[in-house]
GROMACS .gro file of C-alpha atoms in nm:
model
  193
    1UNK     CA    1   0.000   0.000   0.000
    2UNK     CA    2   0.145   0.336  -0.108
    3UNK     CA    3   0.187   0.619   0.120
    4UNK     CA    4  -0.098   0.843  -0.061
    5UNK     CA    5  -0.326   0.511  -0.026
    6UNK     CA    6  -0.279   0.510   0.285
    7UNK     CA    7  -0.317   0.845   0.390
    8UNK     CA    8  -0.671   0.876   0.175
    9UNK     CA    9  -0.802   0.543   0.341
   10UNK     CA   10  -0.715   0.708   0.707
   11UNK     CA   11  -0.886   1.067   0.608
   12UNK     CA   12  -1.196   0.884   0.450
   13UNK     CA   13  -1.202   0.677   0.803
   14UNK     CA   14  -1.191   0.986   1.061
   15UNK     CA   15  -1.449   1.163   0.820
   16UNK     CA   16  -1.661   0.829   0.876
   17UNK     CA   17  -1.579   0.829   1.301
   18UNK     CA   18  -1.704   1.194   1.243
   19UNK     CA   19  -2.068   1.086   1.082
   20UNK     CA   20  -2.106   0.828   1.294
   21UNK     CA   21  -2.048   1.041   1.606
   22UNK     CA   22  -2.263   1.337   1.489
   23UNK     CA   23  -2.535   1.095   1.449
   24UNK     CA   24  -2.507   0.910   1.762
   25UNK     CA   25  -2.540   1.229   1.941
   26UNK     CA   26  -2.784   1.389   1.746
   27UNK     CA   27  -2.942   1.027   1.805
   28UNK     CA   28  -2.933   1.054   2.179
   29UNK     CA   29  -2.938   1.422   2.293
   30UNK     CA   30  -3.123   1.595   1.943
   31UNK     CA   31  -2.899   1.795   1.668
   32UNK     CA   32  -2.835   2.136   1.864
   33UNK     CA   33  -2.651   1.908   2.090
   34UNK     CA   34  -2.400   1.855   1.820
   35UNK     CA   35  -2.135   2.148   1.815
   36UNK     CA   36  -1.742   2.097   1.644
   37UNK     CA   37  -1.646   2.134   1.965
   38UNK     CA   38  -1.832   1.846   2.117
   39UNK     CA   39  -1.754   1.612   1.801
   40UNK     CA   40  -1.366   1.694   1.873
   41UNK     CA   41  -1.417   1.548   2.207
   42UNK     CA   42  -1.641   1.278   2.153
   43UNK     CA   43  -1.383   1.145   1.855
   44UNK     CA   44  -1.064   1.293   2.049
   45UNK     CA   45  -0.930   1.471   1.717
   46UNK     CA   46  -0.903   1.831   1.754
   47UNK     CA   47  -1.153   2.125   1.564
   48UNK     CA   48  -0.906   2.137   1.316
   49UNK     CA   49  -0.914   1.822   1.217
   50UNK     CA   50  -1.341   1.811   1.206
   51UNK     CA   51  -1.276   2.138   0.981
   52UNK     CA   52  -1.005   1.992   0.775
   53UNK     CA   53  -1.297   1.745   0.689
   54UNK     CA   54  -1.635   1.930   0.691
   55UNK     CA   55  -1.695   2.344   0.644
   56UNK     CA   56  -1.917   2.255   0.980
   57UNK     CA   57  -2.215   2.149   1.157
   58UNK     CA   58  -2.412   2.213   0.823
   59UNK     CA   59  -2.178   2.016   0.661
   60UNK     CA   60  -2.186   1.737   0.874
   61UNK     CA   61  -2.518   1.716   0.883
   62UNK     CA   62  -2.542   1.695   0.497
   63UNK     CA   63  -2.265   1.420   0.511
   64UNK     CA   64  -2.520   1.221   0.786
   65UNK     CA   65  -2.844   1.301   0.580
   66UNK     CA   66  -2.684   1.141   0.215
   67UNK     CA   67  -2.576   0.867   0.444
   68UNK     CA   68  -2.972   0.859   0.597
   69UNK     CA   69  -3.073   0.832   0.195
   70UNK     CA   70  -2.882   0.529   0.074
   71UNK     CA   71  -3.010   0.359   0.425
   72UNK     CA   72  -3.374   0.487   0.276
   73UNK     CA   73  -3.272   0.385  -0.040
   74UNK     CA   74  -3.189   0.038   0.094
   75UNK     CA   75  -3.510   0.012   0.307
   76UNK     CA   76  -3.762   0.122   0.057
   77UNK     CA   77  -3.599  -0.118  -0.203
   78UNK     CA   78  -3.632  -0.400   0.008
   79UNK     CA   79  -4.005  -0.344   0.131
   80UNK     CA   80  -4.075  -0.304  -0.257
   81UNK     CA   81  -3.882  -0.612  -0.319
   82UNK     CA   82  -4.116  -0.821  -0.058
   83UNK     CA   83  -4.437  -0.729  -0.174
   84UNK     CA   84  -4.652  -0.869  -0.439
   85UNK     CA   85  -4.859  -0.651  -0.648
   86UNK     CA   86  -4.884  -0.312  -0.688
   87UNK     CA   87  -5.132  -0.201  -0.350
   88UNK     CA   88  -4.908  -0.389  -0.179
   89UNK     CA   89  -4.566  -0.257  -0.283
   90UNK     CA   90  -4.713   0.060  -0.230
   91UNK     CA   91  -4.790  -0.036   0.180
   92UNK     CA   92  -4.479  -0.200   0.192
   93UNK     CA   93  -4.303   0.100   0.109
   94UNK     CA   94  -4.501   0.351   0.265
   95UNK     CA   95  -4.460   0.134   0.577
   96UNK     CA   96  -4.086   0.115   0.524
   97UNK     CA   97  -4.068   0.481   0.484
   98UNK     CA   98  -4.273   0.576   0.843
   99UNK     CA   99  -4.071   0.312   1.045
  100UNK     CA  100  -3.747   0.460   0.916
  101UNK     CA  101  -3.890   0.814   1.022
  102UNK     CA  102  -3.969   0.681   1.365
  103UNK     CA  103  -3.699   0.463   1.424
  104UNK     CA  104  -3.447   0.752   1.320
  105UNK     CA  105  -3.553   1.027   1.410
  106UNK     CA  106  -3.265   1.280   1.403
  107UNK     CA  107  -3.114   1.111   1.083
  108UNK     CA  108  -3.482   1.223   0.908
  109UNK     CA  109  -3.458   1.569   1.064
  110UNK     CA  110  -3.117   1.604   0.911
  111UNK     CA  111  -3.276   1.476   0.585
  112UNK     CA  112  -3.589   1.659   0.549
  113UNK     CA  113  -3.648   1.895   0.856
  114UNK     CA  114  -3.310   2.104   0.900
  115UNK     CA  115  -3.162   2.293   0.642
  116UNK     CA  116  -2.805   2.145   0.534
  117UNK     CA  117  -2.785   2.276   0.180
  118UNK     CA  118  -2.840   1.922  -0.036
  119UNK     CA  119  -2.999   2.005  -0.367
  120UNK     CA  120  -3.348   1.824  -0.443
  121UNK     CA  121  -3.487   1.751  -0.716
  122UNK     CA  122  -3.230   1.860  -0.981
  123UNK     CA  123  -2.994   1.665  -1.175
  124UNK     CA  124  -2.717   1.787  -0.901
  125UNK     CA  125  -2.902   1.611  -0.568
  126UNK     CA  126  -2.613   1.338  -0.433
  127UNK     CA  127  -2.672   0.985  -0.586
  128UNK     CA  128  -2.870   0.852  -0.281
  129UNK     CA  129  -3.161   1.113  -0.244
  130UNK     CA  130  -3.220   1.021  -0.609
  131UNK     CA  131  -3.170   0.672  -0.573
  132UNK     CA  132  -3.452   0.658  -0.243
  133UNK     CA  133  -3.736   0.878  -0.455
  134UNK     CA  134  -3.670   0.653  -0.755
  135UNK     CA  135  -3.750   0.342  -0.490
  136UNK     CA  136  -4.104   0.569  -0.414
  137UNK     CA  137  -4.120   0.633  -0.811
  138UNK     CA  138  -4.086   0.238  -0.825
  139UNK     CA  139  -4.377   0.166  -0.625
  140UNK     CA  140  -4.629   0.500  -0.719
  141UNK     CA  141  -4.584   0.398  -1.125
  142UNK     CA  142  -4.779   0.110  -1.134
  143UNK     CA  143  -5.073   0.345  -0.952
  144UNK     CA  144  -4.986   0.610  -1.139
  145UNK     CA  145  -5.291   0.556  -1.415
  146UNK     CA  146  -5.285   0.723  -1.708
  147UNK     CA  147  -5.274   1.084  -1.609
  148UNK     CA  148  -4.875   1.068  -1.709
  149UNK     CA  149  -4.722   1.252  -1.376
  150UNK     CA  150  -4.603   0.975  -1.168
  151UNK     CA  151  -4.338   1.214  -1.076
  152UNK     CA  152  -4.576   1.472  -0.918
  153UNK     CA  153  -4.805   1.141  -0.811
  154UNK     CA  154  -4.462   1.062  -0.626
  155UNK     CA  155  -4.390   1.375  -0.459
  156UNK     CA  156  -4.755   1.422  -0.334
  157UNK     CA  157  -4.730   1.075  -0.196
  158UNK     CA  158  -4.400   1.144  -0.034
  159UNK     CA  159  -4.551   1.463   0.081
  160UNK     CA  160  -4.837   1.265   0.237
  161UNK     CA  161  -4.555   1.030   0.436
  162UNK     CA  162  -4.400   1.301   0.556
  163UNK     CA  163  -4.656   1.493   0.696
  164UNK     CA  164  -4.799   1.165   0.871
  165UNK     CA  165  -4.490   1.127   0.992
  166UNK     CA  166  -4.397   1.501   1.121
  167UNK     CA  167  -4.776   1.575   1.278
  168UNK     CA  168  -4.743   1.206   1.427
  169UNK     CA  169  -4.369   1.320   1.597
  170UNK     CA  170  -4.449   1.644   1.709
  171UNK     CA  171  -4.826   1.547   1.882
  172UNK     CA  172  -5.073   1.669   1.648
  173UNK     CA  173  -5.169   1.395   1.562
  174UNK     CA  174  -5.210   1.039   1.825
  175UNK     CA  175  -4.945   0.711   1.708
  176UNK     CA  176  -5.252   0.516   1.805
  177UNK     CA  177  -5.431   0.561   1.507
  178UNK     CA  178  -5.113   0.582   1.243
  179UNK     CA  179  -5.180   0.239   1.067
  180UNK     CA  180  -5.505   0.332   1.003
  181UNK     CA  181  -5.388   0.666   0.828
  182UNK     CA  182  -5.114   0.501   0.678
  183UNK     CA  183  -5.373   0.249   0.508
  184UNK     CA  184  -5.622   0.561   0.437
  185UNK     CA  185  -5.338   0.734   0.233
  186UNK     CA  186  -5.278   0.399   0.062
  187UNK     CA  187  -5.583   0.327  -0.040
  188UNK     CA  188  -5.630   0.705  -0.173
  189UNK     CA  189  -5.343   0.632  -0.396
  190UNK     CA  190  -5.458   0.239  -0.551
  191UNK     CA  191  -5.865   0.351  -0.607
  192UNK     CA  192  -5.786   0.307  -0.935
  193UNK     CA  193  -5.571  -0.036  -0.942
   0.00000   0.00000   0.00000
């Protein structure tokens, strides 16, 4: 192993033990517990070194969220991948996509509540936000009917996930009743099928 090889493999690595610490504590004590400061301690490097690697928290948080997408990615796929049929790919998915939210809930916040500069929507957005709205794109299509916009049918699906999701997590609306909303929006989506 060359020197440079070496070197890259070791900066890719801390960058990684940075991630992984941001989320842990955003995990555990919420994301305005996560300064440079506290990351320098938590992974014993100095600030310098968390700045040599990210601009800052915004950065960081970016790095976390594209991270949070390919896990998405990975979920969504899978649920879609199980299910036979199109109403049923589209629960599967829709349930894959509310259990991440709830199971993660600072990793979504990073990815759809805070601000951290990632481009959607545009031919620029990192490889993995693409990749998990193609895996909702997968499973809206074969609902789509013949209107021709599965993209917008996606994004007002998505839309509907996420606001279960964020009036479910902040009280608005009671987690008793979510699998019965969750089916509601479902079966909005498959009248037609």
């Amino acid at each position: 192993m060359t020197i440079r090889t070496r070197r890259e493999r070791e900066r890719a690595e801390r960058e990684q033990l940075i991630i992984t610490a941001a989320r842990e504590l955003a995990e555990a004590e919420g994301w305005d517990a996560v300064t440079t400061r506290r990351l320098a301690a938590e992974i014993e490097y100095s600030q310098p070194v968390l700045y040599s690697h990210f601009k800052g928290k915004d950065a960081i948080m970016a790095a976390v969220a594209v991270q949070g997408f390919a896990e998405l990615a990975a979920g969504l796929r899978e649920a879609r991948a199980a299910a036979a049929g199109p109403r049923e790919t589209l629960a599967a998915v829709g349930g894959a996509y509310t259990a991440f939210a709830r199971r993660r809930p600072a990793l979504y916040d990073a990815m759809f509540t805070h601000h951290v500069g990632l481009p959607f929507a545009t031919p620029e957005a990192p490889a993995a936000l693409r990749e998990a709205f193609g895996e909702l794109l997968r499973a809206v299509e074969p609902v789509a009917g013949a209107d021709g916009a599965p993209d917008l049918l996606t994004e007002t699906y998505w839309a509907g996930l996420h606001g279960l999701v964020t009036l479910m997590r902040s009280g608005r609306l009671p987690e008793d009743a979510h699998e019965r909303r969750l089916a509601l929006l479902n079966a909005r989506f498959t009248s037609g099928v």
